Amino acid sequence: MGKLAKWLRMMGYDSLFFDGEDDSQMVRQALAEGRMILTRDAGIMKRRVVNNGQLKALLIESEKPERQMQQLMATLELNKNLRPFTLCLECNHPLVERSREEVKDRVPPYVYKTQTQYMECPACRRIYWRGTHWEAMKRKLEKLAKTNDG
Ligand SMILES: [Zn+2]
């Protein structure tokens, strides 16, 4: 599910990742912030707040991130509201635009030479650019979306 959270962030969907222990805290926060819960835990689906529609939740069927993304794309129509390159993949914080000069000393020289668009996470200070990693993820998502249609 951690990988799924990263993919959702890459698509521009504000996503928090909880790894297990405290379901009640997760449910409270989802209610407070109007979030939907994506879970592999069937127990969550039986909760009263889910049954009465107060809290939206979706049971994720597969353990495989690819299959999980396909399920999400099919049920939530994720392709319709894509805002790629807007959230930090690591901490979910909104990214801010940076000029090439601003990041000059913080990215590898070959990146500086070849990339013109940069974003920075104000929380963890990571710099993002539309490099190979981002392109690879984007291609993967496009492939998943296609598989889904057929
Ligand atoms: Zn960050």
Short mmCIF file of C-alpha atoms and ligand atoms in Angstrom, two decimals:
data_model
loop_
_atom_site.label_atom_id
_atom_site.label_comp_id
_atom_site.label_asym_id
_atom_site.label_seq_id
_atom_site.Cartn_x
_atom_site.Cartn_y
_atom_site.Cartn_z
CA MET A 1 0.00 0.00 0.00
CA GLY A 2 2.98 2.30 0.47
CA LYS A 3 3.74 2.04 -3.21
CA LEU A 4 0.12 2.76 -4.02
CA ALA A 5 0.25 5.94 -1.93
CA LYS A 6 3.27 7.11 -3.94
CA TRP A 7 1.55 6.48 -7.22
CA LEU A 8 -1.52 8.36 -6.08
CA ARG A 9 0.66 11.30 -5.05
CA MET A 10 2.37 11.21 -8.40
CA MET A 11 -1.03 11.57 -10.02
CA GLY A 12 -1.74 14.52 -7.74
CA TYR A 13 -4.00 12.79 -5.23
CA ASP A 14 -3.39 13.82 -1.65
CA SER A 15 -2.71 10.47 0.06
CA LEU A 16 -1.66 9.49 3.55
CA PHE A 17 -0.22 6.10 4.35
CA PHE A 18 -0.93 4.25 7.60
CA ASP A 19 0.95 1.03 8.17
CA GLY A 20 -1.30 -0.92 10.37
CA GLU A 21 -1.55 -0.62 14.10
CA ASP A 22 -4.08 2.05 14.91
CA ASP A 23 -7.21 1.72 12.76
CA SER A 24 -9.20 4.02 15.00
CA GLN A 25 -6.76 6.87 14.47
CA MET A 26 -6.92 6.34 10.71
CA VAL A 27 -10.72 6.34 10.73
CA ARG A 28 -10.86 9.48 12.91
CA GLN A 29 -8.48 11.34 10.65
CA ALA A 30 -10.29 10.23 7.48
CA LEU A 31 -13.57 11.51 8.93
CA ALA A 32 -12.05 14.79 10.10
CA GLU A 33 -10.34 15.51 6.77
CA GLY A 34 -12.99 14.08 4.45
CA ARG A 35 -10.69 11.37 3.16
CA MET A 36 -11.53 8.06 1.61
CA ILE A 37 -9.94 4.94 3.07
CA LEU A 38 -8.29 2.40 0.80
CA THR A 39 -7.60 -0.74 2.75
CA ARG A 40 -6.71 -4.41 2.52
CA ASP A 41 -8.47 -4.96 5.85
CA ALA A 42 -12.01 -6.28 5.51
CA GLY A 43 -12.63 -5.33 9.15
CA ILE A 44 -12.59 -1.63 8.24
CA MET A 45 -15.43 -2.24 5.79
CA LYS A 46 -17.63 -3.55 8.59
CA ARG A 47 -17.39 -0.42 10.68
CA ARG A 48 -20.57 1.49 11.35
CA VAL A 49 -19.27 4.77 9.86
CA VAL A 50 -18.53 2.92 6.61
CA ASN A 51 -21.85 1.08 6.51
CA ASN A 52 -23.90 4.20 7.09
CA GLY A 53 -22.04 6.05 4.36
CA GLN A 54 -20.44 8.62 6.65
CA LEU A 55 -16.98 7.40 5.67
CA LYS A 56 -16.07 6.29 2.16
CA ALA A 57 -13.91 3.19 2.03
CA LEU A 58 -12.75 0.80 -0.65
CA LEU A 59 -11.48 -2.70 -0.05
CA ILE A 60 -8.34 -3.28 -2.11
CA GLU A 61 -8.41 -6.79 -3.50
CA SER A 62 -4.85 -7.50 -4.60
CA GLU A 63 -1.50 -7.45 -2.84
CA LYS A 64 0.18 -6.36 -6.05
CA PRO A 65 0.57 -2.59 -6.55
CA GLU A 66 -0.16 -2.90 -10.28
CA ARG A 67 -3.43 -4.71 -9.66
CA GLN A 68 -4.28 -2.24 -6.89
CA MET A 69 -3.83 0.69 -9.28
CA GLN A 70 -5.99 -1.03 -11.87
CA GLN A 71 -8.75 -1.52 -9.32
CA LEU A 72 -8.55 2.14 -8.31
CA MET A 73 -8.55 3.39 -11.88
CA ALA A 74 -11.59 1.24 -12.65
CA THR A 75 -13.65 2.18 -9.60
CA LEU A 76 -12.60 5.77 -8.92
CA GLU A 77 -12.01 7.04 -12.45
CA LEU A 78 -8.68 8.45 -11.40
CA ASN A 79 -7.72 9.49 -14.91
CA LYS A 80 -10.22 12.31 -14.91
CA ASN A 81 -8.56 14.56 -12.35
CA LEU A 82 -4.88 14.10 -12.90
CA ARG A 83 -2.59 16.78 -11.49
CA PRO A 84 0.78 15.10 -11.88
CA PHE A 85 3.89 16.69 -10.42
CA THR A 86 2.06 18.60 -7.69
CA LEU A 87 2.63 16.52 -4.52
CA CYS A 88 5.80 15.24 -2.84
CA LEU A 89 5.97 11.49 -3.38
CA GLU A 90 7.62 11.01 0.01
CA CYS A 91 5.60 13.22 2.33
CA ASN A 92 2.48 14.25 0.39
CA HIS A 93 3.24 17.97 0.78
CA PRO A 94 2.28 20.29 -2.12
CA LEU A 95 5.29 21.12 -4.28
CA VAL A 96 6.34 24.62 -5.21
CA GLU A 97 7.86 25.67 -8.50
CA ARG A 98 11.57 26.52 -8.59
CA SER A 99 13.58 28.14 -11.30
CA ARG A 100 16.52 26.39 -12.84
CA GLU A 101 18.90 28.86 -11.24
CA GLU A 102 17.43 28.30 -7.79
CA VAL A 103 18.19 24.58 -7.86
CA LYS A 104 21.47 24.80 -9.72
CA ASP A 105 23.68 23.66 -6.85
CA ARG A 106 21.24 21.06 -5.60
CA VAL A 107 20.78 18.84 -8.63
CA PRO A 108 23.34 16.78 -10.57
CA PRO A 109 25.03 18.78 -13.37
CA TYR A 110 23.55 16.62 -16.14
CA VAL A 111 20.09 17.24 -14.74
CA TYR A 112 20.71 20.98 -14.65
CA LYS A 113 21.84 20.84 -18.24
CA THR A 114 18.90 18.87 -19.57
CA GLN A 115 15.88 19.79 -17.42
CA THR A 116 14.11 23.13 -17.33
CA GLN A 117 11.16 22.52 -14.99
CA TYR A 118 11.72 21.96 -11.28
CA MET A 119 9.55 21.60 -8.19
CA GLU A 120 10.62 21.56 -4.54
CA CYS A 121 8.96 20.04 -1.48
CA PRO A 122 9.01 22.73 1.25
CA ALA A 123 8.76 20.00 3.91
CA CYS A 124 11.58 17.60 3.04
CA ARG A 125 13.43 19.85 0.55
CA ARG A 126 13.46 17.20 -2.18
CA ILE A 127 13.80 18.57 -5.69
CA TYR A 128 11.73 17.01 -8.44
CA TRP A 129 12.15 17.28 -12.17
CA ARG A 130 10.55 15.51 -15.07
CA GLY A 131 13.43 13.10 -15.41
CA THR A 132 13.63 9.44 -16.17
CA HIS A 133 12.08 8.22 -12.93
CA TRP A 134 9.01 10.39 -13.34
CA GLU A 135 8.68 9.49 -17.01
CA ALA A 136 8.95 5.79 -16.19
CA MET A 137 6.17 6.04 -13.61
CA LYS A 138 4.01 8.00 -15.99
CA ARG A 139 4.44 5.39 -18.71
CA LYS A 140 3.57 2.67 -16.24
CA LEU A 141 0.37 4.44 -15.21
CA GLU A 142 -0.59 4.95 -18.85
CA LYS A 143 -0.01 1.27 -19.49
CA LEU A 144 -2.15 0.31 -16.50
CA ALA A 145 -4.93 2.60 -17.66
CA LYS A 146 -4.85 0.97 -21.08
CA THR A 147 -4.88 -2.57 -19.70
CA ASN A 148 -7.89 -1.50 -17.75
CA ASP A 149 -9.85 -0.32 -20.78
CA GLY A 150 -9.25 -3.56 -22.63
ZN ZN B 1 8.54 16.02 0.79
#
